[in-house]
Short mmCIF file of C-alpha atoms and ligand atoms in Angstrom, two decimals:
data_model
loop_
_atom_site.label_atom_id
_atom_site.label_comp_id
_atom_site.label_asym_id
_atom_site.label_seq_id
_atom_site.Cartn_x
_atom_site.Cartn_y
_atom_site.Cartn_z
CA MET A 934 15.48 10.85 36.57
CA ALA A 935 17.29 8.97 33.84
CA THR A 936 15.63 5.90 32.33
CA LYS A 937 17.30 2.70 33.47
CA PRO A 938 18.68 0.49 30.67
CA GLU A 939 16.33 -2.37 31.61
CA ASP A 940 13.33 -0.02 31.24
CA ARG A 941 14.49 1.05 27.80
CA LEU A 942 14.81 -2.63 26.86
CA ALA A 943 11.32 -3.35 28.19
CA GLN A 944 9.88 -0.55 26.07
CA ARG A 945 11.41 -2.04 22.99
CA LEU A 946 10.77 -5.73 23.67
CA PRO A 947 7.17 -6.84 23.16
CA PRO A 948 5.69 -8.82 26.08
CA GLY A 949 7.16 -12.30 26.59
CA GLN A 950 10.08 -11.75 24.17
CA TYR A 951 13.83 -11.90 24.81
CA MET A 952 16.64 -10.33 22.85
CA ALA A 953 18.53 -12.71 20.56
CA ARG A 954 22.05 -11.92 19.42
CA ASP A 955 22.25 -14.54 16.69
CA PHE A 956 19.75 -14.93 13.85
CA PRO A 957 17.78 -18.17 14.32
CA VAL A 958 16.58 -20.06 11.25
CA LEU A 959 13.02 -21.39 11.28
CA HIS A 960 11.03 -22.98 8.50
CA VAL A 961 9.24 -26.12 7.40
CA GLY A 962 10.51 -28.16 4.44
CA ASP A 963 13.74 -27.86 2.49
CA VAL A 964 15.47 -24.68 1.35
CA PRO A 965 14.54 -24.39 -2.32
CA ARG A 966 17.23 -24.06 -4.96
CA PHE A 967 17.25 -20.65 -6.63
CA ASP A 968 17.57 -20.66 -10.41
CA GLN A 969 17.70 -17.13 -11.83
CA ALA A 970 16.69 -18.40 -15.26
CA THR A 971 13.38 -19.90 -14.14
CA TRP A 972 12.48 -17.80 -11.05
CA HIS A 973 9.38 -15.72 -11.49
CA PHE A 974 7.12 -13.64 -9.31
CA ARG A 975 3.40 -13.06 -9.73
CA VAL A 976 0.85 -10.61 -8.40
CA TRP A 977 -2.75 -11.67 -8.91
CA GLY A 978 -6.31 -11.63 -7.57
CA ASP A 979 -8.24 -8.44 -6.87
CA VAL A 980 -5.93 -6.07 -8.77
CA GLU A 981 -6.41 -3.81 -11.79
CA ARG A 982 -3.13 -5.00 -13.31
CA PRO A 983 -1.92 -8.55 -12.62
CA LEU A 984 1.89 -8.61 -12.79
CA GLU A 985 4.58 -11.09 -13.64
CA PHE A 986 8.33 -10.56 -13.27
CA ASP A 987 11.39 -12.63 -13.99
CA TRP A 988 14.44 -12.17 -11.76
CA ARG A 989 16.02 -9.51 -13.94
CA GLN A 990 12.82 -7.46 -14.09
CA PHE A 991 12.18 -7.74 -10.38
CA SER A 992 15.76 -6.78 -9.53
CA ALA A 993 15.41 -3.67 -11.70
CA LEU A 994 12.51 -2.29 -9.62
CA PRO A 995 13.40 0.60 -7.30
CA HIS A 996 14.77 -0.56 -3.95
CA THR A 997 14.20 0.84 -0.46
CA THR A 998 16.05 0.20 2.82
CA VAL A 999 14.23 -0.45 6.11
CA LYS A 1000 15.76 -0.86 9.57
CA ALA A 1001 13.48 -2.55 12.09
CA ASP A 1002 13.21 -4.96 15.01
CA ILE A 1003 11.86 -8.45 14.32
CA HIS A 1004 9.87 -10.65 16.68
CA CYS A 1005 9.37 -14.40 16.41
CA VAL A 1006 6.47 -16.16 18.10
CA THR A 1007 9.01 -18.59 19.62
CA ARG A 1008 10.00 -15.52 21.74
CA TRP A 1009 13.23 -14.28 20.23
CA SER A 1010 13.45 -10.70 19.02
CA LYS A 1011 16.28 -9.15 17.07
CA PHE A 1012 16.91 -5.42 17.12
CA ASP A 1013 18.05 -3.15 14.30
CA THR A 1014 17.95 -5.54 11.38
CA THR A 1015 18.49 -3.82 8.05
CA TRP A 1016 16.74 -5.02 4.91
CA ALA A 1017 16.45 -3.75 1.38
CA GLY A 1018 14.00 -4.66 -1.32
CA VAL A 1019 10.98 -3.47 -3.23
CA ALA A 1020 8.61 -1.46 -1.06
CA PHE A 1021 5.26 -3.22 -0.84
CA ARG A 1022 3.70 0.18 -1.50
CA HIS A 1023 5.53 0.31 -4.81
CA LEU A 1024 3.96 -3.00 -5.77
CA LEU A 1025 0.57 -1.59 -4.75
CA GLN A 1026 1.10 1.32 -7.15
CA LEU A 1027 2.04 -1.02 -9.98
CA ALA A 1028 -0.75 -3.55 -9.47
CA GLY A 1029 -3.57 -1.28 -8.27
CA PRO A 1030 -5.67 -3.32 -5.84
CA THR A 1031 -9.38 -3.04 -6.60
CA PRO A 1032 -11.73 -1.64 -3.91
CA SER A 1033 -12.74 -5.24 -3.14
CA ALA A 1034 -9.18 -6.22 -2.13
CA ARG A 1035 -9.00 -6.45 1.68
CA PHE A 1036 -6.40 -9.16 2.33
CA VAL A 1037 -2.89 -9.94 1.12
CA ILE A 1038 -1.72 -13.54 0.93
CA THR A 1039 1.96 -14.16 0.30
CA HIS A 1040 2.92 -17.45 -1.33
CA GLY A 1041 6.24 -19.14 -0.65
CA ALA A 1042 8.04 -22.40 -1.40
CA ASN A 1043 6.50 -25.76 -0.48
CA GLY A 1044 2.97 -24.30 -0.47
CA TYR A 1045 3.64 -22.00 2.52
CA THR A 1046 1.29 -19.02 2.72
CA ALA A 1047 0.65 -16.22 5.22
CA ASN A 1048 -2.20 -13.71 5.33
CA VAL A 1049 -2.44 -10.12 6.51
CA PRO A 1050 -5.07 -7.41 6.05
CA LEU A 1051 -4.17 -5.02 3.25
CA THR A 1052 -4.08 -2.24 5.88
CA VAL A 1053 -1.15 -4.06 7.56
CA ALA A 1054 0.78 -4.68 4.33
CA ASP A 1055 0.16 -1.11 3.14
CA ASN A 1056 2.86 0.36 5.36
CA ALA A 1057 6.15 2.10 4.58
CA ASP A 1058 8.18 -0.57 6.43
CA VAL A 1059 6.83 -3.56 4.46
CA LEU A 1060 9.17 -4.95 1.81
CA LEU A 1061 9.73 -7.74 -0.60
CA ALA A 1062 13.29 -8.08 0.63
CA ASP A 1063 16.20 -9.43 -1.38
CA THR A 1064 18.99 -7.92 0.75
CA TYR A 1065 19.92 -8.35 4.42
CA GLU A 1066 22.62 -6.23 6.07
CA GLY A 1067 23.81 -5.08 2.66
CA LYS A 1068 24.26 -8.55 1.18
CA PRO A 1069 22.03 -10.70 -1.01
CA LEU A 1070 19.55 -12.48 1.27
CA GLU A 1071 20.91 -15.94 2.12
CA PRO A 1072 18.83 -18.95 1.04
CA ILE A 1073 18.35 -20.13 4.64
CA HIS A 1074 16.71 -16.81 5.50
CA GLY A 1075 14.43 -16.89 2.46
CA GLY A 1076 16.68 -15.76 -0.37
CA PRO A 1077 16.42 -14.72 -3.06
CA LEU A 1078 13.25 -12.96 -1.91
CA ARG A 1079 11.07 -12.88 1.18
CA MET A 1080 8.21 -10.83 2.50
CA PHE A 1081 9.17 -8.54 5.39
CA ILE A 1082 6.45 -7.30 7.79
CA PRO A 1083 8.13 -6.11 10.99
CA SER A 1084 4.84 -5.14 12.68
CA ARG A 1085 3.75 -8.79 12.96
CA TYR A 1086 5.33 -11.98 14.31
CA PHE A 1087 7.91 -13.19 11.86
CA TRP A 1088 5.92 -16.18 10.58
CA LYS A 1089 3.93 -13.62 8.50
CA SER A 1090 7.18 -12.83 6.62
CA THR A 1091 7.03 -15.56 3.98
CA LYS A 1092 10.44 -16.85 2.87
CA TRP A 1093 11.19 -17.74 -0.78
CA CYS A 1094 8.24 -15.60 -1.76
CA THR A 1095 7.15 -16.05 -5.37
CA GLY A 1096 3.76 -14.43 -5.35
CA VAL A 1097 1.29 -12.06 -3.78
CA GLU A 1098 -2.43 -12.62 -3.97
CA PHE A 1099 -4.99 -9.90 -3.26
CA SER A 1100 -8.31 -11.18 -2.00
CA ARG A 1101 -11.70 -9.97 -0.82
CA GLU A 1102 -11.78 -12.91 1.62
CA ASP A 1103 -9.29 -13.69 4.32
CA LYS A 1104 -7.34 -16.92 3.73
CA PRO A 1105 -5.57 -18.12 6.88
CA GLY A 1106 -2.15 -19.47 5.93
CA PHE A 1107 0.14 -22.32 6.97
CA TRP A 1108 0.55 -21.41 10.65
CA GLU A 1109 -2.79 -19.66 11.02
CA LEU A 1110 -4.45 -22.99 10.13
CA ARG A 1111 -2.28 -24.73 12.76
CA GLY A 1112 -3.25 -22.64 15.77
CA TYR A 1113 -1.29 -19.42 15.40
CA ASN A 1114 -3.26 -16.21 15.79
CA ASN A 1115 -4.72 -14.76 12.62
CA ASP A 1116 -3.45 -11.24 13.32
CA GLY A 1117 -0.15 -11.96 15.12
CA ASP A 1118 0.59 -8.55 16.61
CA PRO A 1119 3.58 -8.99 18.98
CA TRP A 1120 2.63 -5.89 21.02
CA LYS A 1121 -0.75 -7.47 21.81
CA GLU A 1122 0.99 -10.83 22.30
CA GLU A 1123 -1.36 -12.46 19.78
CA ARG A 1124 0.47 -15.80 19.59
CA TYR A 1125 -2.32 -18.36 19.27
CA TRP A 1126 -6.03 -18.36 18.51
N1 MTE B 2494 8.18 -20.18 3.08
C1 MTE B 2494 8.27 -20.13 4.42
N2 MTE B 2494 8.38 -18.93 5.02
C2 MTE B 2494 8.48 -18.84 6.37
C3 MTE B 2494 8.45 -20.00 7.17
C4 MTE B 2494 8.32 -21.26 6.50
O1 MTE B 2494 8.28 -22.32 7.14
N3 MTE B 2494 8.25 -21.28 5.12
N4 MTE B 2494 8.53 -19.89 8.54
C5 MTE B 2494 8.17 -18.59 9.14
C6 MTE B 2494 8.56 -18.49 10.52
S1 MTE B 2494 7.65 -19.40 11.64
C7 MTE B 2494 9.54 -17.64 10.95
S2 MTE B 2494 9.85 -17.35 12.60
C8 MTE B 2494 10.42 -16.93 9.99
C9 MTE B 2494 11.86 -17.24 10.28
O2 MTE B 2494 12.72 -16.56 9.42
P1 MTE B 2494 14.29 -16.78 9.56
O3 MTE B 2494 14.56 -18.25 9.36
O4 MTE B 2494 14.93 -15.94 8.51
O5 MTE B 2494 14.66 -16.36 10.96
O6 MTE B 2494 10.12 -17.27 8.64
C10 MTE B 2494 8.74 -17.42 8.36
N5 MTE B 2494 8.58 -17.61 6.94
MO1 MO B 2495 8.22 -18.57 13.76
#
């Protein structure tokens, strides 16, 4: 018997989510102004080689494209979004996390942070994304650069990302300290603590 369309949708929508057609915008604070001349990106903490890039250097890194569904804790999901950027695994190769590194903390504008285990960030679909649907990522969606972790609720995907910290200790971030679940797996519906 053929699968009914609503069953296919249910298999693709995590529990409690609905399918959005638009692309909602969600963040705290103001959209920061991007200045190519002063923008810089750092990788620090438990790594063999701390890194620092200006915009030109970061843009010159090899880019990868990922197509994935995204899921926001406020219950909208969006299917088949296409992003391009630097594969997180490429950054791992460049920086070389030490054996003590177990958590990844992304730092964004206005002091926003989000934490994931290194095992979650070390995945082929995780990007530092500067491109959405073939165009430079718009400032309202985190441009020039945001973290992209499709396997977790979208709050883990830090907008206006300017740094990645590797840590032996977990460091719950902005929303994790305000009641959101530390892991945030949409398939387990891990919304709140
Ligand atoms: N720097 C920063 N990144 C952030 C946020 C934020 O407030 N500041 N909000 C998060 C939340 S809760 C969500 S759902 C997504 C929303 O991304 P979008 O506006 O591109 O849909 O960004 C995440 N990244
Ligand atoms: Mo969110």
